[in-house]
Amino acid sequence: MLLPWLLVLPSLTAAVPTLTTTLTKMHNWDDNFEAHLVWNLQEELNGWEAIITFDQPIASITQYMADEVTHSADKKVWTFVNKPHTAIAHTGGSLDFKIGGKFSGSSPPTATAILKNFGDDGFTVPPVPNTDGTKYNYDEVLEKSILFYDAQRSGKLPADNPIPWRADSALNDQGTNGEDLTGGWYDAGDNVKFGFPMAATTTLLGWSLLEYADAYRASGQLGEMFDCIRWPLEWLLKCHTGENELYVQVGDGGKDHGSWTRPEDMGSDRPAFKITASKPGSDVAAEYAAAMTVGSLVFKDKDPAFSAKLLTHAKQLYTFAKTYTGKYSDSVNAAAAYYR
C-alpha cells in the first residue's frame, strides 16, 4: 500500500506539478531568523516535497511540519518531505510552512522554495467515451477495473505495460531448486504472492470473459482483458514444477508486512513455499486447476497451444488434488495465518 506521505515514484516522463514562492514575514535577531513559506493551492495536495534555495548558507533549520530529506554541501539548498499529519491540503487553501534557523551572512536570508505535489503525477488520461448512452459509463468501469489488476503485476514488465509508474520487481523470485517464479500478481496491498487468491481471482475473471466477451468487445477492452488474465495464468503454470509439486506462495508475510515498501524497492528474502504428495493442499491445487481450465477455454481459439498447455496442467492438478487430500494451510505454515 502506498501512503501519500511515503510516495516516492520512479522517473517518469511526465513532470510532477510544482508551485514556487519566496520567504515572507521575516523576523530576525542576532544570527537567528523566523519566516514563512506560503503556497496558494490550485489543486488538492496529497503529500508534498519542499525544496528551499537560500542566498547564503544556513547553519540549521527548525520546523515542525516536515522531515528533512537532505541539504546541499554548502547548506544553501534544503529539501523536506511532509509529515503524515501535514500531507493533505485543499484547493483554494494554502500551505503555510513556518521555518526558523541560523544564518551566517550580514543580513537575513532570502529564499525561493518549490513545492512538489506528490498527489498529482502529471499524467493526464483521456476520458473514456460512453458509447452506450447509459447513465453510468460502464466502459470506463471495465477499463479501470482491468487497470487495477495491471497495477498488481510482479516480475519483468512488458514495454507496453499500461501502468507507467510501475517498474520491474521481484526478478529473483525462485523455488527451492532455482525454478523461475517471477511474474504473477501481488496480493492485498502487500508484496507477497499468494497462489490461492490469485488462482480464485483468475478463475472468476476468466469466467466473466468466457460469458461476456461481447461486453468486453463493445467496451473496447477485449484485448486488455485477454492480457490481464494471461499474466497470472503464466505464473500459475510456472508454479506447477512437477506432477505432484506446486508452489503456492512467494514471500514471507511477516517480513513483508514489517517493511511496507514499493515492490520495486524490496530488499528482504523471498522464500517460496510448495505443496507435495507428502504435504498436500487439495484446496489450492483444485483452485489452480479451475483457473487453468477456464483459461484453456478462454484461449482455445486465440492461442490453441497455450490453451492445450493449460488443460494438460489442469488435469494433472485435479488428479493431484483428488489423490493427495489435505488443506494447504496445514502443509504451508506461512499461509496458515491468512488462509486457515
mmCIF file of C-alpha atoms in Angstrom:
data_model
loop_
_atom_site.group_PDB
_atom_site.id
_atom_site.type_symbol
_atom_site.label_atom_id
_atom_site.label_comp_id
_atom_site.label_asym_id
_atom_site.label_seq_id
_atom_site.Cartn_x
_atom_site.Cartn_y
_atom_site.Cartn_z
ATOM 1 C CA MET A 1 0.000 0.000 0.000
ATOM 2 C CA LEU A 2 1.360 3.424 -0.929
ATOM 3 C CA LEU A 3 0.571 6.109 1.591
ATOM 4 C CA PRO A 4 0.650 9.740 0.409
ATOM 5 C CA TRP A 5 3.469 10.744 2.718
ATOM 6 C CA LEU A 6 5.638 7.803 1.680
ATOM 7 C CA LEU A 7 5.068 8.057 -2.040
ATOM 8 C CA VAL A 8 8.333 8.065 -3.974
ATOM 9 C CA LEU A 9 7.956 7.320 -7.658
ATOM 10 C CA PRO A 10 10.489 6.155 -10.233
ATOM 11 C CA SER A 11 11.493 8.525 -13.002
ATOM 12 C CA LEU A 12 8.527 9.376 -15.177
ATOM 13 C CA THR A 13 8.081 11.078 -18.484
ATOM 14 C CA ALA A 14 5.565 13.495 -17.002
ATOM 15 C CA ALA A 15 6.637 16.165 -14.527
ATOM 16 C CA VAL A 16 5.216 16.401 -11.028
ATOM 17 C CA PRO A 17 3.333 19.738 -10.749
ATOM 18 C CA THR A 18 5.151 22.432 -8.757
ATOM 19 C CA LEU A 19 4.445 25.811 -7.162
ATOM 20 C CA THR A 20 7.058 28.449 -6.332
ATOM 21 C CA THR A 21 7.092 31.013 -3.530
ATOM 22 C CA THR A 22 9.519 33.157 -1.512
ATOM 23 C CA LEU A 23 10.186 33.806 2.169
ATOM 24 C CA THR A 24 7.727 36.200 3.823
ATOM 25 C CA LYS A 25 7.040 37.581 7.323
ATOM 26 C CA MET A 26 10.753 37.636 8.088
ATOM 27 C CA HIS A 27 11.723 38.214 11.713
ATOM 28 C CA ASN A 28 15.356 38.126 12.796
ATOM 29 C CA TRP A 29 17.548 38.751 15.823
ATOM 30 C CA ASP A 30 21.298 38.255 16.136
ATOM 31 C CA ASP A 31 22.027 35.329 13.763
ATOM 32 C CA ASN A 32 18.542 33.815 14.088
ATOM 33 C CA PHE A 33 15.542 34.141 11.798
ATOM 34 C CA GLU A 34 11.939 33.040 11.514
ATOM 35 C CA ALA A 35 9.900 33.256 8.318
ATOM 36 C CA HIS A 36 7.049 31.699 6.366
ATOM 37 C CA LEU A 37 6.769 29.972 3.006
ATOM 38 C CA VAL A 38 3.191 30.196 1.777
ATOM 39 C CA TRP A 39 1.877 28.455 -1.333
ATOM 40 C CA ASN A 40 -1.639 29.175 -2.586
ATOM 41 C CA LEU A 41 -3.043 25.861 -3.740
ATOM 42 C CA GLN A 42 -4.678 25.447 -7.121
ATOM 43 C CA GLU A 43 -5.352 21.704 -6.720
ATOM 44 C CA GLU A 44 -5.701 19.097 -3.984
ATOM 45 C CA LEU A 45 -2.419 18.471 -2.168
ATOM 46 C CA ASN A 46 -1.827 14.871 -1.175
ATOM 47 C CA GLY A 47 1.757 14.543 0.005
ATOM 48 C CA TRP A 48 4.442 17.096 -0.815
ATOM 49 C CA GLU A 49 8.122 17.951 -1.031
ATOM 50 C CA ALA A 50 9.579 21.425 -0.455
ATOM 51 C CA ILE A 51 12.941 22.390 -1.969
ATOM 52 C CA ILE A 52 14.237 25.643 -0.468
ATOM 53 C CA THR A 53 17.140 27.523 -2.058
ATOM 54 C CA PHE A 54 18.712 30.262 0.126
ATOM 55 C CA ASP A 55 21.002 33.069 -0.963
ATOM 56 C CA GLN A 56 23.521 32.115 1.749
ATOM 57 C CA PRO A 57 24.476 29.090 3.859
ATOM 58 C CA ILE A 58 22.022 28.254 6.635
ATOM 59 C CA ALA A 59 23.667 26.569 9.605
ATOM 60 C CA SER A 60 20.491 24.849 10.795
ATOM 61 C CA ILE A 61 16.737 24.886 10.259
ATOM 62 C CA THR A 62 13.998 24.307 12.813
ATOM 63 C CA GLN A 63 10.455 23.453 11.711
ATOM 64 C CA TYR A 64 7.671 21.070 12.743
ATOM 65 C CA MET A 65 5.741 20.284 9.559
ATOM 66 C CA ALA A 66 8.132 18.055 7.638
ATOM 67 C CA ASP A 67 11.093 15.703 7.761
ATOM 68 C CA GLU A 68 14.420 16.826 6.377
ATOM 69 C CA VAL A 69 15.477 14.699 3.418
ATOM 70 C CA THR A 70 18.780 16.311 2.537
ATOM 71 C CA HIS A 71 20.718 19.543 2.236
ATOM 72 C CA SER A 72 23.494 20.549 -0.129
ATOM 73 C CA ALA A 73 27.125 20.581 0.954
ATOM 74 C CA ASP A 74 27.117 24.385 1.055
ATOM 75 C CA LYS A 75 23.880 24.336 3.101
ATOM 76 C CA LYS A 76 22.088 26.614 0.671
ATOM 77 C CA VAL A 77 19.580 24.072 -0.661
ATOM 78 C CA TRP A 78 17.363 22.193 1.795
ATOM 79 C CA THR A 79 14.777 19.530 0.953
ATOM 80 C CA PHE A 80 11.865 18.489 3.164
ATOM 81 C CA VAL A 81 9.011 15.968 2.847
ATOM 82 C CA ASN A 82 5.751 16.381 4.751
ATOM 83 C CA LYS A 83 4.961 14.606 7.998
ATOM 84 C CA PRO A 84 1.865 12.351 7.940
ATOM 85 C CA HIS A 85 -0.412 14.929 9.566
ATOM 86 C CA THR A 86 0.557 17.708 7.126
ATOM 87 C CA ALA A 87 0.228 15.702 3.893
ATOM 88 C CA ILE A 88 -3.198 16.929 2.832
ATOM 89 C CA ALA A 89 -4.442 20.416 1.964
ATOM 90 C CA HIS A 90 -7.283 21.501 -0.256
ATOM 91 C CA THR A 91 -7.820 23.502 -3.422
ATOM 92 C CA GLY A 92 -8.340 27.186 -2.699
ATOM 93 C CA GLY A 93 -6.473 26.988 0.595
ATOM 94 C CA SER A 94 -2.790 27.433 1.306
ATOM 95 C CA LEU A 95 0.171 25.605 2.764
ATOM 96 C CA ASP A 96 1.993 27.763 5.313
ATOM 97 C CA PHE A 97 5.408 26.294 6.105
ATOM 98 C CA LYS A 98 6.960 28.133 9.065
ATOM 99 C CA ILE A 99 10.713 27.742 9.416
ATOM 100 C CA GLY A 100 13.422 29.112 11.660
ATOM 101 C CA GLY A 101 17.165 28.839 11.639
ATOM 102 C CA LYS A 102 20.601 30.344 11.959
ATOM 103 C CA PHE A 103 22.199 32.310 9.135
ATOM 104 C CA SER A 104 25.810 33.278 8.550
ATOM 105 C CA GLY A 105 25.558 36.425 6.430
ATOM 106 C CA SER A 106 25.461 40.056 7.449
ATOM 107 C CA SER A 107 21.716 40.245 6.746
ATOM 108 C CA PRO A 108 18.767 37.827 6.991
ATOM 109 C CA PRO A 109 18.470 35.309 4.164
ATOM 110 C CA THR A 110 16.188 35.364 1.170
ATOM 111 C CA ALA A 111 14.970 32.178 -0.437
ATOM 112 C CA THR A 112 12.927 30.676 -3.224
ATOM 113 C CA ALA A 113 11.007 27.486 -2.499
ATOM 114 C CA ILE A 114 9.456 24.937 -4.849
ATOM 115 C CA LEU A 115 6.539 22.796 -3.672
ATOM 116 C CA LYS A 116 6.051 19.439 -5.420
ATOM 117 C CA ASN A 117 2.617 17.843 -5.150
ATOM 118 C CA PHE A 118 3.002 14.065 -4.839
ATOM 119 C CA GLY A 119 -0.765 13.707 -5.258
ATOM 120 C CA ASP A 120 -0.533 14.639 -8.942
ATOM 121 C CA ASP A 121 1.860 12.651 -11.114
ATOM 122 C CA GLY A 122 1.463 14.993 -14.071
ATOM 123 C CA PHE A 123 -0.158 12.390 -16.280
ATOM 124 C CA THR A 124 -3.460 13.100 -17.973
ATOM 125 C CA VAL A 125 -5.758 10.325 -19.095
ATOM 126 C CA PRO A 126 -8.342 10.990 -21.792
ATOM 127 C CA PRO A 127 -11.918 10.258 -20.742
ATOM 128 C CA VAL A 128 -13.468 7.013 -21.880
ATOM 129 C CA PRO A 129 -16.400 7.764 -24.199
ATOM 130 C CA ASN A 130 -19.759 6.441 -23.076
ATOM 131 C CA THR A 131 -20.693 4.679 -26.297
ATOM 132 C CA ASP A 132 -23.767 3.027 -24.776
ATOM 133 C CA GLY A 133 -25.515 6.215 -23.704
ATOM 134 C CA THR A 134 -26.216 4.711 -20.275
ATOM 135 C CA LYS A 135 -26.480 6.669 -17.031
ATOM 136 C CA TYR A 136 -23.175 5.236 -15.845
ATOM 137 C CA ASN A 137 -20.135 4.760 -18.054
ATOM 138 C CA TYR A 138 -19.622 1.006 -17.787
ATOM 139 C CA ASP A 139 -16.909 1.144 -20.446
ATOM 140 C CA GLU A 140 -14.837 3.204 -18.029
ATOM 141 C CA VAL A 141 -15.664 0.880 -15.132
ATOM 142 C CA LEU A 142 -14.323 -2.090 -17.092
ATOM 143 C CA GLU A 143 -11.224 -0.207 -18.195
ATOM 144 C CA LYS A 144 -10.304 0.902 -14.676
ATOM 145 C CA SER A 145 -11.096 -2.487 -13.180
ATOM 146 C CA ILE A 146 -8.613 -4.102 -15.558
ATOM 147 C CA LEU A 147 -6.031 -1.408 -14.804
ATOM 148 C CA PHE A 148 -6.351 -2.244 -11.106
ATOM 149 C CA TYR A 149 -5.117 -5.773 -11.794
ATOM 150 C CA ASP A 150 -2.416 -4.488 -14.130
ATOM 151 C CA ALA A 151 -1.101 -2.372 -11.238
ATOM 152 C CA GLN A 152 -0.507 -5.546 -9.187
ATOM 153 C CA ARG A 153 1.903 -7.076 -11.710
ATOM 154 C CA SER A 154 5.162 -8.554 -10.468
ATOM 155 C CA GLY A 155 8.233 -9.518 -12.462
ATOM 156 C CA LYS A 156 9.628 -8.241 -15.750
ATOM 157 C CA LEU A 157 7.030 -5.859 -17.150
ATOM 158 C CA PRO A 158 6.410 -5.555 -20.893
ATOM 159 C CA ALA A 159 7.285 -2.399 -22.799
ATOM 160 C CA ASP A 160 3.587 -1.655 -23.269
ATOM 161 C CA ASN A 161 2.689 -2.108 -19.597
ATOM 162 C CA PRO A 162 -0.329 0.170 -19.080
ATOM 163 C CA ILE A 163 0.702 1.439 -15.621
ATOM 164 C CA PRO A 164 3.502 3.990 -16.218
ATOM 165 C CA TRP A 165 4.566 4.330 -12.584
ATOM 166 C CA ARG A 166 5.224 0.596 -12.135
ATOM 167 C CA ALA A 167 8.608 -0.933 -12.926
ATOM 168 C CA ASP A 168 10.228 -4.388 -12.840
ATOM 169 C CA SER A 169 10.236 -6.049 -9.419
ATOM 170 C CA ALA A 170 10.986 -9.359 -7.687
ATOM 171 C CA LEU A 171 13.134 -10.552 -10.581
ATOM 172 C CA ASN A 172 14.894 -13.088 -8.346
ATOM 173 C CA ASP A 173 11.768 -14.951 -7.207
ATOM 174 C CA GLN A 174 12.598 -18.640 -7.452
ATOM 175 C CA GLY A 175 11.812 -22.020 -5.990
ATOM 176 C CA THR A 176 13.977 -24.115 -3.705
ATOM 177 C CA ASN A 177 15.705 -25.672 -6.720
ATOM 178 C CA GLY A 178 16.072 -22.427 -8.639
ATOM 179 C CA GLU A 179 12.773 -22.645 -10.548
ATOM 180 C CA ASP A 180 11.702 -19.368 -12.140
ATOM 181 C CA LEU A 181 8.769 -17.987 -10.114
ATOM 182 C CA THR A 182 8.821 -14.419 -11.416
ATOM 183 C CA GLY A 183 5.579 -12.850 -12.563
ATOM 184 C CA GLY A 184 2.069 -13.070 -11.186
ATOM 185 C CA TRP A 185 0.254 -10.518 -9.051
ATOM 186 C CA TYR A 186 0.904 -9.061 -5.634
ATOM 187 C CA ASP A 187 -1.911 -9.528 -3.158
ATOM 188 C CA ALA A 188 -3.914 -7.389 -0.708
ATOM 189 C CA GLY A 189 -1.737 -4.298 -0.948
ATOM 190 C CA ASP A 190 1.461 -6.044 0.158
ATOM 191 C CA ASN A 191 4.249 -7.690 -1.816
ATOM 192 C CA VAL A 192 3.553 -11.360 -1.123
ATOM 193 C CA LYS A 193 2.324 -13.557 -3.968
ATOM 194 C CA PHE A 194 -0.371 -15.913 -2.662
ATOM 195 C CA GLY A 195 -1.361 -18.522 -5.229
ATOM 196 C CA PHE A 196 -4.729 -19.391 -3.680
ATOM 197 C CA PRO A 197 -6.459 -15.993 -4.053
ATOM 198 C CA MET A 198 -4.613 -15.333 -7.316
ATOM 199 C CA ALA A 199 -5.999 -18.532 -8.809
ATOM 200 C CA ALA A 200 -9.502 -17.832 -7.488
ATOM 201 C CA THR A 201 -9.438 -14.324 -8.939
ATOM 202 C CA THR A 202 -8.184 -15.607 -12.266
ATOM 203 C CA THR A 203 -10.968 -18.199 -12.341
ATOM 204 C CA LEU A 204 -13.655 -15.549 -11.876
ATOM 205 C CA LEU A 205 -12.105 -13.100 -14.326
ATOM 206 C CA GLY A 206 -11.707 -15.848 -16.903
ATOM 207 C CA TRP A 207 -15.309 -16.927 -16.445
ATOM 208 C CA SER A 208 -16.500 -13.357 -16.945
ATOM 209 C CA LEU A 209 -14.581 -13.161 -20.226
ATOM 210 C CA LEU A 210 -15.961 -16.516 -21.285
ATOM 211 C CA GLU A 211 -19.532 -15.415 -20.603
ATOM 212 C CA TYR A 212 -19.399 -11.755 -21.587
ATOM 213 C CA ALA A 213 -16.800 -11.450 -24.338
ATOM 214 C CA ASP A 214 -19.286 -9.344 -26.310
ATOM 215 C CA ALA A 215 -19.418 -6.779 -23.495
ATOM 216 C CA TYR A 216 -15.623 -6.528 -23.319
ATOM 217 C CA ARG A 217 -15.526 -6.187 -27.098
ATOM 218 C CA ALA A 218 -18.181 -3.439 -27.074
ATOM 219 C CA SER A 219 -16.288 -1.538 -24.377
ATOM 220 C CA GLY A 220 -13.030 -1.692 -26.331
ATOM 221 C CA GLN A 221 -11.394 -3.776 -23.591
ATOM 222 C CA LEU A 222 -11.336 -7.263 -25.118
ATOM 223 C CA GLY A 223 -7.609 -7.295 -25.857
ATOM 224 C CA GLU A 224 -6.824 -5.749 -22.475
ATOM 225 C CA MET A 225 -8.848 -8.442 -20.714
ATOM 226 C CA PHE A 226 -7.014 -11.236 -22.518
ATOM 227 C CA ASP A 227 -3.707 -9.663 -21.426
ATOM 228 C CA CYS A 228 -4.990 -9.204 -17.878
ATOM 229 C CA ILE A 229 -5.887 -12.869 -17.462
ATOM 230 C CA ARG A 230 -2.859 -14.269 -19.241
ATOM 231 C CA TRP A 231 -0.454 -12.605 -16.788
ATOM 232 C CA PRO A 232 -1.458 -14.697 -13.725
ATOM 233 C CA LEU A 233 -2.049 -17.819 -15.830
ATOM 234 C CA GLU A 234 1.582 -17.745 -16.977
ATOM 235 C CA TRP A 235 2.669 -17.611 -13.336
ATOM 236 C CA LEU A 236 0.355 -20.422 -12.243
ATOM 237 C CA LEU A 237 1.921 -22.612 -14.924
ATOM 238 C CA LYS A 238 5.421 -21.770 -13.678
ATOM 239 C CA CYS A 239 4.388 -22.843 -10.185
ATOM 240 C CA HIS A 240 3.467 -26.373 -11.310
ATOM 241 C CA THR A 241 7.018 -27.705 -11.308
ATOM 242 C CA GLY A 242 6.162 -31.396 -11.031
ATOM 243 C CA GLU A 243 3.119 -33.599 -11.465
ATOM 244 C CA ASN A 244 2.596 -33.610 -7.688
ATOM 245 C CA GLU A 245 4.506 -30.442 -6.827
ATOM 246 C CA LEU A 246 3.013 -26.948 -6.804
ATOM 247 C CA TYR A 247 4.362 -23.646 -5.491
ATOM 248 C CA VAL A 248 1.621 -21.721 -3.709
ATOM 249 C CA GLN A 249 3.351 -18.715 -2.132
ATOM 250 C CA VAL A 250 6.354 -16.467 -2.713
ATOM 251 C CA GLY A 251 7.403 -14.090 0.051
ATOM 252 C CA ASP A 252 7.104 -14.109 3.833
ATOM 253 C CA GLY A 253 4.063 -12.246 5.143
ATOM 254 C CA GLY A 254 5.681 -11.334 8.457
ATOM 255 C CA LYS A 255 8.808 -9.810 6.923
ATOM 256 C CA ASP A 256 6.846 -8.158 4.150
ATOM 257 C CA HIS A 257 4.355 -6.510 6.492
ATOM 258 C CA GLY A 258 7.247 -5.194 8.553
ATOM 259 C CA SER A 259 8.510 -3.222 5.578
ATOM 260 C CA TRP A 260 5.577 -1.771 3.582
ATOM 261 C CA THR A 261 7.706 -0.573 0.713
ATOM 262 C CA ARG A 262 7.207 -0.449 -3.030
ATOM 263 C CA PRO A 263 7.803 -3.829 -4.676
ATOM 264 C CA GLU A 264 10.486 -2.164 -6.801
ATOM 265 C CA ASP A 265 12.424 -1.432 -3.577
ATOM 266 C CA MET A 266 12.082 -4.784 -1.808
ATOM 267 C CA GLY A 267 15.188 -5.960 -0.025
ATOM 268 C CA SER A 268 14.025 -8.873 2.128
ATOM 269 C CA ASP A 269 14.449 -12.544 1.291
ATOM 270 C CA ARG A 270 11.659 -14.043 -0.818
ATOM 271 C CA PRO A 271 11.178 -17.651 0.312
ATOM 272 C CA ALA A 272 8.932 -19.884 -1.788
ATOM 273 C CA PHE A 273 6.515 -22.473 -0.397
ATOM 274 C CA LYS A 274 5.054 -25.518 -2.134
ATOM 275 C CA ILE A 275 2.705 -28.438 -1.638
ATOM 276 C CA THR A 276 3.666 -32.021 -2.500
ATOM 277 C CA ALA A 277 2.290 -35.528 -2.154
ATOM 278 C CA SER A 278 3.615 -35.649 1.417
ATOM 279 C CA LYS A 279 2.428 -32.117 2.191
ATOM 280 C CA PRO A 280 -0.817 -31.858 0.241
ATOM 281 C CA GLY A 281 -3.168 -28.972 -0.412
ATOM 282 C CA SER A 282 -6.289 -30.132 -2.204
ATOM 283 C CA ASP A 283 -7.970 -26.740 -1.906
ATOM 284 C CA VAL A 284 -5.243 -24.717 -3.580
ATOM 285 C CA ALA A 285 -4.373 -27.393 -6.163
ATOM 286 C CA ALA A 286 -8.022 -27.610 -7.212
ATOM 287 C CA GLU A 287 -8.246 -23.822 -7.474
ATOM 288 C CA TYR A 288 -5.184 -23.728 -9.717
ATOM 289 C CA ALA A 289 -6.848 -26.440 -11.817
ATOM 290 C CA ALA A 290 -10.048 -24.390 -12.058
ATOM 291 C CA ALA A 291 -8.176 -21.267 -13.169
ATOM 292 C CA MET A 292 -6.257 -23.209 -15.801
ATOM 293 C CA THR A 293 -9.405 -24.944 -17.051
ATOM 294 C CA VAL A 294 -11.232 -21.661 -17.554
ATOM 295 C CA GLY A 295 -8.071 -20.200 -19.069
ATOM 296 C CA SER A 296 -7.922 -23.086 -21.509
ATOM 297 C CA LEU A 297 -11.463 -22.335 -22.669
ATOM 298 C CA VAL A 298 -10.775 -18.597 -22.904
ATOM 299 C CA PHE A 299 -7.682 -19.061 -25.091
ATOM 300 C CA LYS A 300 -8.978 -22.030 -27.123
ATOM 301 C CA ASP A 301 -9.343 -20.010 -30.319
ATOM 302 C CA LYS A 302 -6.976 -17.137 -29.578
ATOM 303 C CA ASP A 303 -3.924 -19.269 -28.710
ATOM 304 C CA PRO A 304 -4.538 -23.027 -29.149
ATOM 305 C CA ALA A 305 -1.047 -24.036 -27.966
ATOM 306 C CA PHE A 306 -1.374 -22.041 -24.743
ATOM 307 C CA SER A 307 -4.881 -23.436 -24.266
ATOM 308 C CA ALA A 308 -3.649 -27.012 -24.622
ATOM 309 C CA LYS A 309 -0.821 -26.423 -22.152
ATOM 310 C CA LEU A 310 -3.246 -25.032 -19.592
ATOM 311 C CA LEU A 311 -5.563 -28.014 -19.994
ATOM 312 C CA THR A 312 -2.728 -30.522 -19.544
ATOM 313 C CA HIS A 313 -1.630 -28.898 -16.285
ATOM 314 C CA ALA A 314 -5.236 -28.514 -15.113
ATOM 315 C CA LYS A 315 -5.855 -32.263 -15.477
ATOM 316 C CA GLN A 316 -2.658 -33.119 -13.596
ATOM 317 C CA LEU A 317 -3.501 -30.721 -10.783
ATOM 318 C CA TYR A 318 -7.052 -32.015 -10.495
ATOM 319 C CA THR A 319 -5.705 -35.551 -10.106
ATOM 320 C CA PHE A 320 -3.138 -34.296 -7.573
ATOM 321 C CA ALA A 321 -5.879 -32.588 -5.534
ATOM 322 C CA LYS A 322 -8.092 -35.704 -5.548
ATOM 323 C CA THR A 323 -5.329 -38.212 -4.841
ATOM 324 C CA TYR A 324 -3.458 -36.441 -2.040
ATOM 325 C CA THR A 325 -6.062 -34.787 0.145
ATOM 326 C CA GLY A 326 -5.486 -32.148 2.782
ATOM 327 C CA LYS A 327 -5.663 -28.418 3.432
ATOM 328 C CA TYR A 328 -2.733 -26.405 2.209
ATOM 329 C CA SER A 329 -2.801 -24.191 5.298
ATOM 330 C CA ASP A 330 -1.888 -27.324 7.289
ATOM 331 C CA SER A 331 1.037 -28.051 4.977
ATOM 332 C CA VAL A 332 2.327 -24.499 4.487
ATOM 333 C CA ASN A 333 2.639 -22.797 7.863
ATOM 334 C CA ALA A 334 3.477 -19.473 6.204
ATOM 335 C CA ALA A 335 -0.075 -19.357 4.828
ATOM 336 C CA ALA A 336 -1.861 -20.513 7.974
ATOM 337 C CA ALA A 337 -2.230 -17.053 9.493
ATOM 338 C CA TYR A 338 -4.022 -15.815 6.384
ATOM 339 C CA TYR A 339 -5.924 -18.789 4.943
ATOM 340 C CA ARG A 340 -6.714 -21.233 7.754
#
